């Protein structure tokens, strides 16, 4: 069955520390992959996406993600977290035409 | 900013009443979507539209209907609201057609069904 999983429900990180959020999918081919961020009370904002080509993708706000076919993963990283990065992060995948499937989300708390 | 607005932004209603949520876009994009967001589930697709009067069901369509009589508006109707439909509802549009689409989201509507 096709699925997308974010194994970590909640991550707490210190300001200035690095951050990595995990995303795994189950699919027989390479899907189209996205990371979205949702600040409290806001809609979702696209951080980055992967369709093909270079497996390391740069996004907005200093984020990057790496697609690893062998691990069926698309993990999101940021080298140095700012307090404004506190938010909920969603991995999303297109398995079929025009339909996004979302992971359950990871909430990031940033401590001073 | 893809020019998406949702109305109302907040609504409280009673079980059994019909409710209509509106999504409006200003840029004539073909594809529009309705999602609901619930803790532990991420966003789940309710219905989507690929053109005027062309709609299809998503993952959680039971109890919901949609209509799109013009490009800019996509309406979501809860025919008889239930407490399980208490949620945050997001509208989205797809800027580029095709499987490698990017979706842009509206600000959301918080619905409480008592």
Short mmCIF file of C-alpha atoms in Angstrom, two decimals:
data_model
loop_
_atom_site.label_atom_id
_atom_site.label_comp_id
_atom_site.label_asym_id
_atom_site.label_seq_id
_atom_site.Cartn_x
_atom_site.Cartn_y
_atom_site.Cartn_z
CA UNK A 1 0.00 0.00 0.00
CA UNK A 2 1.14 3.52 -0.70
CA UNK A 3 1.90 5.52 2.41
CA UNK A 4 3.99 8.33 3.81
CA UNK A 5 5.31 8.24 7.36
CA UNK A 6 6.84 10.83 9.61
CA UNK A 7 8.20 8.79 12.51
CA UNK A 8 8.73 11.70 14.90
CA UNK A 9 5.63 13.36 16.30
CA UNK A 10 7.52 16.01 18.25
CA UNK A 11 11.13 17.20 18.24
CA UNK A 12 12.70 19.72 20.60
CA UNK A 13 15.89 21.42 19.50
CA UNK A 14 18.03 24.21 20.92
CA UNK A 15 18.37 27.43 19.00
CA UNK A 16 21.48 27.25 16.85
CA UNK A 17 21.54 23.47 16.79
CA UNK A 18 20.96 21.37 13.70
CA UNK A 19 17.61 19.84 12.84
CA UNK A 20 16.68 16.76 10.87
CA UNK A 21 13.10 15.64 10.24
CA UNK A 22 12.45 12.22 8.83
CA UNK A 23 10.06 11.20 6.08
CA UNK A 24 9.66 7.71 4.65
CA UNK A 25 7.33 6.48 1.96
CA UNK A 26 6.10 3.20 0.62
CA UNK A 27 5.69 3.09 -3.14
CA UNK A 28 6.84 0.98 -6.06
CA UNK A 29 8.36 3.87 -7.97
CA UNK A 30 9.87 7.26 -7.22
CA UNK A 31 7.12 9.62 -6.15
CA UNK A 32 7.09 13.38 -6.21
CA UNK A 33 8.10 14.68 -2.79
CA UNK A 34 7.38 17.88 -0.89
CA UNK A 35 7.98 19.47 2.48
CA UNK A 36 5.53 22.03 3.85
CA UNK A 37 5.69 24.09 7.02
CA UNK A 38 2.75 25.37 9.04
CA UNK A 39 3.26 28.09 11.61
CA UNK A 40 0.70 28.27 14.41
CA UNK A 41 -2.69 29.42 13.14
CA UNK A 42 -1.45 29.68 9.58
CA UNK A 43 -1.85 27.81 6.33
CA UNK A 44 0.82 25.61 4.80
CA UNK A 45 3.85 27.01 3.03
CA UNK A 46 5.95 25.04 0.56
CA UNK A 47 9.58 24.66 1.71
CA UNK A 48 10.95 22.56 -1.12
CA UNK A 49 10.15 19.79 -3.57
CA UNK A 50 11.83 16.97 -5.43
CA UNK A 51 10.80 15.69 -8.84
CA UNK A 52 14.01 14.31 -10.35
CA UNK A 53 17.71 15.03 -10.81
CA UNK A 54 20.02 16.12 -8.02
CA UNK A 55 18.95 14.29 -4.89
CA UNK A 56 19.93 17.17 -2.58
CA UNK A 57 17.32 19.89 -2.85
CA UNK A 58 17.61 23.41 -1.51
CA UNK A 59 14.55 25.23 -0.25
CA UNK A 60 13.52 28.43 1.39
CA UNK A 61 14.46 29.57 4.91
CA UNK A 62 17.77 27.69 4.79
CA UNK A 63 16.23 24.22 4.59
CA UNK A 64 17.44 21.36 2.43
CA UNK A 65 16.25 17.81 1.87
CA UNK A 66 17.92 14.71 0.53
CA UNK A 67 16.15 12.01 -1.45
CA UNK A 68 17.53 8.53 -0.84
CA UNK A 69 15.97 5.97 -3.13
CA UNK A 70 17.53 2.99 -1.35
CA UNK A 71 15.94 4.07 1.94
CA UNK A 72 12.68 5.44 0.49
CA UNK A 73 13.35 8.59 2.45
CA UNK A 74 13.23 12.33 1.97
CA UNK A 75 14.62 13.88 5.15
CA UNK A 76 14.55 17.60 5.83
CA UNK A 77 17.55 19.35 7.40
CA UNK A 78 18.63 22.72 8.63
CA UNK A 79 22.15 23.33 9.94
CA UNK A 80 21.26 26.01 12.49
CA UNK A 81 17.74 26.45 13.83
CA UNK A 82 16.22 29.83 14.64
CA UNK A 83 13.38 30.40 17.10
CA UNK A 84 11.13 31.27 14.15
CA UNK A 85 11.49 27.70 12.87
CA UNK A 86 9.15 26.48 15.59
CA UNK A 87 6.24 25.09 13.60
CA UNK A 88 4.69 21.91 12.32
CA UNK A 89 6.32 20.28 9.32
CA UNK A 90 4.59 18.02 6.84
CA UNK A 91 6.07 15.68 4.31
CA UNK A 92 3.79 15.14 1.32
CA UNK A 93 3.95 12.78 -1.61
CA UNK A 94 2.21 12.52 -4.96
CA UNK A 95 1.52 8.87 -5.71
CA UNK A 96 -1.30 9.31 -8.21
CA UNK A 97 -2.25 12.14 -10.53
CA UNK A 98 -3.16 15.35 -8.75
CA UNK A 99 -3.44 13.85 -5.28
CA UNK A 100 -1.11 14.70 -2.44
CA UNK A 101 -0.77 12.34 0.50
CA UNK A 102 0.46 13.92 3.71
CA UNK A 103 2.34 12.51 6.62
CA UNK A 104 0.94 13.12 10.09
CA UNK A 105 3.36 15.94 10.74
CA UNK A 106 6.25 16.68 13.09
CA UNK A 107 5.99 19.51 15.58
CA UNK A 108 9.27 21.33 16.20
CA UNK A 109 9.84 23.22 19.43
CA UNK A 110 12.87 25.51 19.65
CA UNK A 111 14.28 26.23 23.09
CA UNK A 112 16.45 29.21 23.85
CA UNK B 1 0.89 34.36 -2.52
CA UNK B 2 -1.46 32.49 -4.86
CA UNK B 3 -4.43 34.75 -4.11
CA UNK B 4 -6.51 32.25 -2.13
CA UNK B 5 -9.10 33.32 0.39
CA UNK B 6 -11.42 31.22 2.49
CA UNK B 7 -14.65 32.24 4.14
CA UNK B 8 -15.67 32.13 6.84
CA UNK B 9 -12.43 31.84 8.77
CA UNK B 10 -14.19 30.58 11.88
CA UNK B 11 -17.60 29.01 12.32
CA UNK B 12 -19.55 27.38 15.11
CA UNK B 13 -22.61 25.39 14.17
CA UNK B 14 -24.93 22.77 15.56
CA UNK B 15 -25.19 19.12 14.68
CA UNK B 16 -27.56 18.47 11.81
CA UNK B 17 -27.30 21.87 10.17
CA UNK B 18 -25.89 22.37 6.67
CA UNK B 19 -22.67 24.36 6.36
CA UNK B 20 -21.00 25.79 3.28
CA UNK B 21 -17.38 26.89 3.14
CA UNK B 22 -16.10 29.00 0.31
CA UNK B 23 -12.72 29.06 -1.38
CA UNK B 24 -11.97 31.89 -3.75
CA UNK B 25 -8.93 32.31 -5.98
CA UNK B 26 -7.99 35.29 -8.08
CA UNK B 27 -5.68 33.71 -10.66
CA UNK B 28 -7.90 31.30 -12.64
CA UNK B 29 -6.02 28.13 -11.75
CA UNK B 30 -7.68 24.98 -12.98
CA UNK B 31 -7.17 22.66 -10.03
CA UNK B 32 -8.67 23.27 -6.59
CA UNK B 33 -8.77 21.07 -3.53
CA UNK B 34 -10.42 20.78 -0.15
CA UNK B 35 -8.58 19.16 2.77
CA UNK B 36 -9.31 18.69 6.41
CA UNK B 37 -6.60 18.77 9.07
CA UNK B 38 -6.89 16.77 12.25
CA UNK B 39 -4.24 16.00 14.89
CA UNK B 40 -2.31 12.86 14.08
CA UNK B 41 -3.64 12.67 10.54
CA UNK B 42 -1.95 15.50 8.71
CA UNK B 43 -4.12 16.75 5.88
CA UNK B 44 -6.57 14.48 4.14
CA UNK B 45 -8.15 15.19 0.78
CA UNK B 46 -11.93 15.58 0.80
CA UNK B 47 -12.73 16.54 -2.79
CA UNK B 48 -10.96 18.19 -5.65
CA UNK B 49 -11.85 19.91 -8.89
CA UNK B 50 -10.06 19.89 -12.22
CA UNK B 51 -12.31 22.43 -13.91
CA UNK B 52 -15.69 24.09 -13.82
CA UNK B 53 -18.29 21.47 -12.92
CA UNK B 54 -15.57 18.78 -12.88
CA UNK B 55 -15.05 17.34 -9.43
CA UNK B 56 -13.98 14.08 -7.88
CA UNK B 57 -13.81 12.45 -4.48
CA UNK B 58 -10.81 12.27 -2.25
CA UNK B 59 -9.90 10.08 0.68
CA UNK B 60 -12.56 11.31 3.15
CA UNK B 61 -15.50 12.48 1.06
CA UNK B 62 -18.41 10.93 3.01
CA UNK B 63 -20.74 13.62 4.36
CA UNK B 64 -19.30 16.30 2.07
CA UNK B 65 -20.27 17.66 -1.32
CA UNK B 66 -18.65 20.27 -3.52
CA UNK B 67 -19.57 22.55 -6.35
CA UNK B 68 -17.64 24.64 -8.80
CA UNK B 69 -19.82 26.75 -11.04
CA UNK B 70 -17.06 29.18 -11.96
CA UNK B 71 -13.28 28.96 -12.06
CA UNK B 72 -12.61 31.18 -9.10
CA UNK B 73 -14.91 29.59 -6.52
CA UNK B 74 -14.92 26.11 -5.01
CA UNK B 75 -17.58 25.44 -2.39
CA UNK B 76 -17.54 22.71 0.22
CA UNK B 77 -20.86 21.75 1.80
CA UNK B 78 -21.41 19.66 4.89
CA UNK B 79 -24.87 18.40 4.18
CA UNK B 80 -25.75 17.68 7.81
CA UNK B 81 -22.89 18.60 10.10
CA UNK B 82 -21.70 16.10 12.71
CA UNK B 83 -19.28 16.50 15.60
CA UNK B 84 -16.76 14.35 13.72
CA UNK B 85 -16.56 17.11 11.12
CA UNK B 86 -15.11 19.52 13.65
CA UNK B 87 -11.79 20.29 12.00
CA UNK B 88 -9.70 22.85 10.23
CA UNK B 89 -10.47 22.99 6.53
CA UNK B 90 -7.94 24.09 3.96
CA UNK B 91 -8.45 24.96 0.36
CA UNK B 92 -5.57 24.60 -2.06
CA UNK B 93 -4.90 25.36 -5.68
CA UNK B 94 -2.47 23.82 -8.08
CA UNK B 95 -0.44 26.29 -10.06
CA UNK B 96 0.95 23.78 -12.54
CA UNK B 97 -1.03 20.90 -13.89
CA UNK B 98 0.38 17.44 -14.08
CA UNK B 99 1.62 14.95 -11.56
CA UNK B 100 4.52 17.08 -10.39
CA UNK B 101 2.20 19.72 -9.14
CA UNK B 102 2.86 22.21 -6.40
CA UNK B 103 -0.13 23.11 -4.28
CA UNK B 104 -0.62 26.42 -2.52
CA UNK B 105 -2.87 26.65 0.48
CA UNK B 106 -5.38 29.11 1.80
CA UNK B 107 -5.40 30.32 5.43
CA UNK B 108 -7.92 27.72 6.62
CA UNK B 109 -11.38 27.68 8.19
CA UNK B 110 -11.87 26.48 11.75
CA UNK B 111 -15.19 24.69 12.10
CA UNK B 112 -16.68 23.62 15.41
CA UNK B 113 -19.76 21.43 15.33
CA UNK B 114 -21.58 21.30 18.68
#
